[in-house]
Amino acid sequence: MSATARRISELRAEGRPALIGYLPVGFPTVDGSLRAARALVEAGADILEIGVPYSDPVMDGSTIQAAAVRALDGGVRLTDLFRVVEGVADLGAPALVMTYFNPVLRYGVERFAADLASAGGAGLITPDLIPEEASEWISAADAHGLDKVFLVAPSSTDARLASTAAASRGFVYAASTMGVTGERATVGPRAAELVARTRAAGAENVCVGLGVSRAEQAAEVGAYADGVIVGSAFVRPLLEASSEDEGIAAMAAVARSIAGGVRAARTGGAA
Amino acid sequence: MPPSLQNMPGPYFGEFGGRWVPEALIAALDDLSDAYASAKTDPAFQAELAELHRSYSGRPSILTEVPRFAAHAGGVRIILKREDLNHTGSHKINNVLGQALLTKRIGKTRVIAETGAGQHGVASATAAALFDLDCVVYMGEEDTRRQALNVARMKLLGATVVPVTSGSRTLKDAINEALRDWVTNVETTNYLFGTAAGPHPFPELVRDFQRIIGVEAREQVLALTGRLPDAVLACVGGGSNAIGIFDAFLDDADVRLLGLEAGGDGVESGRHASSITGGAPGVLHGARSFLLQDEDGQTKESHSISAGLDYPGVGPEHSYLASIGRAQYEPVTDAEAMEALRLLSRTEGIIPAIESAHALAGALRLGRELAAQGREDAILLVNLSGRGDKDVATAARWFDLVDADADLTEGGAQ
């Protein structure tokens, strides 16, 4: 079993969903992103999602776009990604990498998988890769024992939910809504329906992302999902802070609050 | 006989093409593919489109032979396919009329489009007005300045123009923003993709709506000269006008197909938009194709004086045709294109779009080469994909035709 799936099932046994936290590598700096990732785990994230900043992030809203621009302007490289993944490997939280696929193609799919595995990474979340285009990645991931996290959306047909669930390992990433990443006032009713449909299509673990930004939302989503994925709400304090230390402290405060929501998800009350 | 290269179906052209997009868009792409497959064989749909071509956009577009221009190309024969004379001033109308009809067919009420030079945005706004569709056009902020007149045209037609301030603020980023809109509003919205790139079915669909250029031109050249041309030339950004004129000639093995990419300051300078000449295979905007990228797979910014060619990617069918050697792709610098624009204007009284001027510069180059080999009888067919009205301000600055402090209506002083 993958480390990610094992972590999710341990938490399920404890009666709560996983908190999966996203931070982009190289933002605010490479060292800053490593410190932020460690702080995020200390504040209660169970699984890390390390983002690769990309020039054309079509699934990202303005917050993560802005962080990616800062990271790329700061000169972040893929070699920094592997260094950060290595730097969080001792925390006990599986580290997945979230990346648009062209950087992987350019690096070489097999080489990327090998380097990610040797850095201690758990696998990839691939927002612009559907299983039909993923044969090279699927082979490499299988060879190196890496998780393959594909996405499903409210628009996915039942047949596609089944094929995507079958191709995934670790969990299936359910987009809560039709749209891009970013904080939203509410997580719509379609998320619960999508999780149920994805489970019915054969997925063991279904985690929900897009729009979750507050403890009450995390509790609401965590009541039915196996994991709650939070990104923009952690990135925004880092964007707005006047220093790296201040940003990490503010991000950790948000994380503790949302971690409280996740822990209250199946006990009847929000944190 | 080798298998026909005409009308190749997607999603793959050799190793290029595909659907490298978020899952959220797959249902919409499937719906569009299905709707297009049924429209393609529906006589009523084809008749409606043909009537729009005839009575709305002014097809068939004519051929114009340009001997005074050709005298500067070693004396070969140069014949222009006049897509510049279409309603809205370029070939873009061919595609949007087809896609707008498809939008009606799938019952959507809102369309979005990206635009670089503004030609596709204007065409989309035009079709939206005609078919009573809400229309939002995404345009890089940089391009809204370069092509201010086209922004006003789109607004006059009732479209909302959204200046895109992310990334390099040009066409690539306008497509990113349009894709974000589409993911969010896909239930009501159809994406009128402007070029023969993007995820399946767009490369196939846009090519099919543009192939009328080559179908007409092939017959017209035969009628005019009694034979096929020696070469067909077109500018290539995303590549819709080029694939549109190439398709009808793909199985004519003796007809050379030459795509002219935007060479900017020269490919060796690094400031260019020549994706095939100076790029490498990768994935951008939903398709595997050649693109300008760095060692980490980050898209590199393109550079061209022509907003319509200022794009770091290219349609997957062009990548395929390049890979099998059926078409060749060469860069044309800003300076070469502007010289060709000046020359056609002075010798023939036709001001071409800067995009199309790249193809004209290619014809000057190829004509001189052929003449040097004693082939003065060669016939070159050039797709004059758009007219230059939108580019007058840029040309005036390039050729220093106005006082430095004059505020030109298009774009103003920069």
Coordinates of N, CA and C in Angstrom, one line a residue, chain B residues 84 89-90 116-119 143 146-150 153 304-309 337-338 341-342 345 351-358 385-399 401 408-411:
Chain B
D84 N -7.7 38.6 -46.8 CA -7.9 39.9 -46.2 C -9.2 40.6 -46.6
G89 N -11.9 41.2 -42.1 CA -10.5 41.5 -42.5 C -9.5 40.4 -42.4
S90 N -10.0 39.2 -42.1 CA -9.0 38.1 -42.1 C -9.7 36.7 -42.2
G116 N -4.9 37.7 -30.0 CA -3.6 38.3 -29.9 C -3.7 39.6 -30.6
A117 N -3.7 39.6 -31.9 CA -3.8 40.8 -32.7 C -5.2 41.4 -32.6
G118 N -6.2 40.7 -32.2 CA -7.5 41.1 -32.2 C -8.4 40.6 -33.3
Q119 N -7.7 40.0 -34.3 CA -8.5 39.5 -35.5 C -9.5 38.4 -35.1
D143 N -1.3 43.5 -25.5 CA -1.9 43.5 -26.9 C -3.0 44.5 -26.9
R146 N -1.2 47.4 -28.0 CA -0.7 47.3 -29.4 C -1.9 47.4 -30.4
Q147 N -3.1 46.9 -30.0 CA -4.2 46.8 -31.0 C -5.4 47.5 -30.4
A148 N -5.3 48.7 -30.0 CA -6.4 49.4 -29.3 C -7.6 49.6 -30.3
L149 N -7.4 49.7 -31.5 CA -8.5 49.9 -32.5 C -9.4 48.6 -32.5
N150 N -8.7 47.5 -32.4 CA -9.5 46.2 -32.4 C -10.3 46.1 -31.1
R153 N -13.3 48.0 -31.7 CA -14.2 47.3 -32.6 C -15.0 46.2 -31.9
S304 N 7.5 39.0 -31.1 CA 7.3 39.3 -32.5 C 6.7 40.6 -32.6
I305 N 7.0 41.4 -33.7 CA 6.3 42.6 -34.0 C 4.8 42.4 -34.3
S306 N 4.5 41.2 -34.6 CA 3.1 40.8 -35.0 C 2.4 40.2 -33.8
A307 N 1.4 40.8 -33.3 CA 0.7 40.3 -32.1 C 0.1 38.9 -32.4
G308 N -0.3 38.7 -33.7 CA -1.0 37.5 -34.0 C -0.1 36.3 -34.1
L309 N 1.2 36.5 -34.2 CA 2.2 35.4 -34.3 C 2.9 35.3 -33.0
A337 N 9.8 41.0 -42.5 CA 8.3 41.1 -42.6 C 7.9 42.5 -42.9
M338 N 8.5 43.5 -42.2 CA 8.1 44.9 -42.4 C 8.5 45.4 -43.8
L341 N 5.9 44.1 -46.1 CA 4.7 44.8 -46.0 C 4.8 46.1 -46.8
R342 N 5.9 46.8 -46.6 CA 6.1 48.1 -47.3 C 6.1 47.8 -48.9
S345 N 2.6 47.1 -50.3 CA 1.9 48.3 -50.2 C 2.3 49.2 -51.4
I351 N -2.2 46.7 -48.5 CA -1.5 46.7 -47.2 C -1.8 45.5 -46.5
P352 N -0.9 44.5 -46.3 CA -1.2 43.3 -45.6 C -1.1 43.4 -44.1
A353 N -1.7 42.5 -43.4 CA -1.4 42.4 -42.0 C 0.0 42.0 -41.8
I354 N 0.6 42.4 -40.7 CA 2.0 42.1 -40.4 C 2.2 40.6 -40.4
E355 N 1.2 39.9 -39.8 CA 1.2 38.4 -39.8 C 1.5 37.9 -41.2
S356 N 0.6 38.3 -42.2 CA 0.7 37.8 -43.5 C 1.9 38.3 -44.2
A357 N 2.5 39.4 -43.8 CA 3.7 39.9 -44.4 C 4.9 39.0 -44.2
H358 N 4.8 38.1 -43.1 CA 5.8 37.1 -42.9 C 5.8 36.1 -44.1
S385 N -3.5 36.3 -45.3 CA -4.5 35.9 -44.3 C -5.3 37.1 -43.7
G386 N -4.7 38.3 -43.8 CA -5.4 39.4 -43.2 C -4.9 40.8 -43.7
R387 N -5.7 41.8 -43.5 CA -5.4 43.1 -44.0 C -4.7 43.9 -42.9
G388 N -4.0 44.9 -43.4 CA -3.1 45.6 -42.5 C -3.7 46.9 -41.8
D389 N -5.0 47.1 -41.9 CA -5.5 48.3 -41.3 C -5.2 48.4 -39.8
K390 N -5.3 47.3 -39.2 CA -5.0 47.3 -37.7 C -3.5 47.6 -37.4
D391 N -2.7 47.5 -38.4 CA -1.2 47.6 -38.1 C -0.6 48.9 -38.6
V392 N -1.5 49.8 -39.0 CA -1.0 51.1 -39.5 C -0.2 51.8 -38.5
A393 N -0.6 51.8 -37.2 CA 0.1 52.5 -36.2 C 1.5 51.9 -36.0
T394 N 1.6 50.6 -35.9 CA 2.9 49.9 -35.8 C 3.8 50.2 -37.0
A395 N 3.2 50.2 -38.2 CA 4.0 50.5 -39.4 C 4.5 51.9 -39.4
A396 N 3.6 52.8 -38.9 CA 4.0 54.2 -38.9 C 5.2 54.4 -38.0
R397 N 5.2 53.8 -36.9 CA 6.3 53.9 -36.0 C 7.6 53.2 -36.5
W398 N 7.4 52.1 -37.2 CA 8.5 51.3 -37.7 C 9.2 52.1 -38.8
F399 N 8.4 52.7 -39.7 CA 8.9 53.4 -40.8 C 9.1 54.9 -40.6
L401 N 6.9 57.3 -40.0 CA 6.0 58.0 -40.9 C 5.3 59.2 -40.2
L408 N -1.3 58.4 -32.3 CA -2.0 57.6 -33.3 C -3.2 57.0 -32.7
T409 N -4.3 56.9 -33.4 CA -5.5 56.4 -32.8 C -5.4 54.9 -32.4
E410 N -4.6 54.2 -33.2 CA -4.4 52.8 -32.8 C -3.2 52.7 -31.8
G411 N -3.5 52.4 -30.6 CA -2.5 52.2 -29.6 C -1.9 53.4 -29.0

